[in-house]
PDB file of C-alpha atoms in Angstrom:
ATOM      1  CA  MET A   1      48.980  22.137 -16.105  1.00  0.00           C
ATOM      2  CA  LYS A   2      46.624  23.965 -13.667  1.00  0.00           C
ATOM      3  CA  ILE A   3      43.765  21.760 -12.144  1.00  0.00           C
ATOM      4  CA  HIS A   4      41.050  23.237 -10.542  1.00  0.00           C
ATOM      5  CA  ILE A   5      39.689  21.019  -7.646  1.00  0.00           C
ATOM      6  CA  PRO A   6      35.984  21.406  -6.014  1.00  0.00           C
ATOM      7  CA  THR A   7      35.620  22.989  -3.036  1.00  0.00           C
ATOM      8  CA  THR A   8      34.119  19.486  -1.697  1.00  0.00           C
ATOM      9  CA  LEU A   9      37.253  17.539  -2.270  1.00  0.00           C
ATOM     10  CA  ALA A  10      39.716  20.686  -1.281  1.00  0.00           C
ATOM     11  CA  ASP A  11      40.136  18.923   2.235  1.00  0.00           C
ATOM     12  CA  LEU A  12      42.019  16.005   0.298  1.00  0.00           C
ATOM     13  CA  HIS A  13      44.130  18.553  -1.170  1.00  0.00           C
ATOM     14  CA  ARG A  14      46.004  20.770   1.436  1.00  0.00           C
ATOM     15  CA  ARG A  15      42.391  22.605   1.428  1.00  0.00           C
ATOM     16  CA  THR A  16      43.359  24.255  -2.007  1.00  0.00           C
ATOM     17  CA  THR A  17      41.292  23.961  -4.855  1.00  0.00           C
ATOM     18  CA  VAL A  18      43.811  24.926  -7.429  1.00  0.00           C
ATOM     19  CA  CYS A  19      47.158  23.218  -8.181  1.00  0.00           C
ATOM     20  CA  GLN A  20      49.672  22.824 -10.680  1.00  0.00           C
ATOM     21  CA  ARG A  21      50.831  19.453 -12.314  1.00  0.00           C
ATOM     22  CA  PRO A  22      53.227  18.392 -15.047  1.00  0.00           C
ATOM     23  CA  GLY A  23      52.185  16.096 -17.848  1.00  0.00           C
ATOM     24  CA  ALA A  24      51.869  15.754 -21.542  1.00  0.00           C
ATOM     25  CA  THR A  25      48.425  14.619 -21.334  1.00  0.00           C
ATOM     26  CA  VAL A  26      45.447  15.325 -18.938  1.00  0.00           C
ATOM     27  CA  GLY A  27      45.820  11.619 -17.994  1.00  0.00           C
ATOM     28  CA  ASP A  28      49.350  12.093 -16.870  1.00  0.00           C
ATOM     29  CA  ALA A  29      48.639  15.489 -14.926  1.00  0.00           C
ATOM     30  CA  LEU A  30      45.817  13.351 -13.155  1.00  0.00           C
ATOM     31  CA  GLN A  31      48.008  10.762 -12.310  1.00  0.00           C
ATOM     32  CA  GLN A  32      50.463  13.189 -10.770  1.00  0.00           C
ATOM     33  CA  LEU A  33      47.882  14.535  -8.755  1.00  0.00           C
ATOM     34  CA  THR A  34      46.252  11.103  -7.408  1.00  0.00           C
ATOM     35  CA  GLY A  35      49.875   9.875  -6.954  1.00  0.00           C
ATOM     36  CA  ALA A  36      50.405  12.768  -4.482  1.00  0.00           C
ATOM     37  CA  TYR A  37      46.887  12.595  -3.174  1.00  0.00           C
ATOM     38  CA  PRO A  38      45.757   9.176  -2.845  1.00  0.00           C
ATOM     39  CA  GLU A  39      42.376  10.081  -1.245  1.00  0.00           C
ATOM     40  CA  LEU A  40      41.811  12.001  -4.043  1.00  0.00           C
ATOM     41  CA  ARG A  41      42.237   8.904  -6.439  1.00  0.00           C
ATOM     42  CA  GLN A  42      39.249   7.261  -4.476  1.00  0.00           C
ATOM     43  CA  GLN A  43      36.851  10.121  -5.273  1.00  0.00           C
ATOM     44  CA  LEU A  44      38.170  10.380  -8.689  1.00  0.00           C
ATOM     45  CA  TYR A  45      38.759   6.916 -10.024  1.00  0.00           C
ATOM     46  CA  THR A  46      36.374   3.509  -9.859  1.00  0.00           C
ATOM     47  CA  GLY A  47      37.772   0.766  -8.603  1.00  0.00           C
ATOM     48  CA  GLU A  48      38.731  -0.363 -11.925  1.00  0.00           C
ATOM     49  CA  GLY A  49      40.648   2.645 -12.584  1.00  0.00           C
ATOM     50  CA  LYS A  50      38.102   4.683 -14.751  1.00  0.00           C
ATOM     51  CA  LEU A  51      37.179   8.137 -14.189  1.00  0.00           C
ATOM     52  CA  ARG A  52      33.875   8.219 -12.282  1.00  0.00           C
ATOM     53  CA  SER A  53      30.855   9.438 -14.309  1.00  0.00           C
ATOM     54  CA  PHE A  54      30.234  12.492 -12.599  1.00  0.00           C
ATOM     55  CA  VAL A  55      33.893  13.673 -12.851  1.00  0.00           C
ATOM     56  CA  ASN A  56      33.804  16.686 -14.962  1.00  0.00           C
ATOM     57  CA  ILE A  57      37.453  17.594 -16.803  1.00  0.00           C
ATOM     58  CA  TYR A  58      37.650  20.205 -19.159  1.00  0.00           C
ATOM     59  CA  LEU A  59      41.002  21.268 -21.206  1.00  0.00           C
ATOM     60  CA  ASN A  60      40.437  24.942 -22.323  1.00  0.00           C
ATOM     61  CA  ASP A  61      36.714  25.086 -21.686  1.00  0.00           C
ATOM     62  CA  ASP A  62      36.370  21.791 -23.723  1.00  0.00           C
ATOM     63  CA  ASP A  63      34.898  18.888 -22.049  1.00  0.00           C
ATOM     64  CA  ILE A  64      37.480  16.005 -22.617  1.00  0.00           C
ATOM     65  CA  ARG A  65      34.640  13.444 -22.811  1.00  0.00           C
ATOM     66  CA  TYR A  66      34.232  14.480 -26.324  1.00  0.00           C
ATOM     67  CA  CYS A  67      37.551  14.763 -27.343  1.00  0.00           C
ATOM     68  CA  ARG A  68      39.709  11.653 -26.927  1.00  0.00           C
ATOM     69  CA  ARG A  69      39.571  11.063 -23.286  1.00  0.00           C
ATOM     70  CA  LYS A  70      42.506  11.248 -20.824  1.00  0.00           C
ATOM     71  CA  LYS A  71      44.866  10.631 -24.087  1.00  0.00           C
ATOM     72  CA  GLN A  72      44.147  14.230 -25.204  1.00  0.00           C
ATOM     73  CA  PRO A  73      47.400  16.285 -25.606  1.00  0.00           C
ATOM     74  CA  ARG A  74      47.998  19.461 -23.969  1.00  0.00           C
ATOM     75  CA  PRO A  75      47.420  22.010 -26.703  1.00  0.00           C
ATOM     76  CA  VAL A  76      50.439  24.477 -26.621  1.00  0.00           C
ATOM     77  CA  ARG A  77      47.816  27.528 -25.998  1.00  0.00           C
ATOM     78  CA  ALA A  78      46.928  25.927 -22.990  1.00  0.00           C
ATOM     79  CA  THR A  79      47.474  27.691 -19.755  1.00  0.00           C
ATOM     80  CA  ASN A  80      49.485  26.714 -16.909  1.00  0.00           C
TER      81      ASN A  80
END
């Protein structure tokens, strides 16, 4: 799954704004990303483990807040 990281957080991810992470769901891909870059986790999640309110996540141009949050499966047509 291709993940675009805002420029303001790129320093926490090897100074790149795009990365590839495996995962059957958006949540899986985010776990892979934040497992590899723990500093990024602090920026994306609250202390209770919830996505921060200002974090926007899109799957094929659809805001997942209106899908089923992080458990939304990745559709077959999703680009890698």
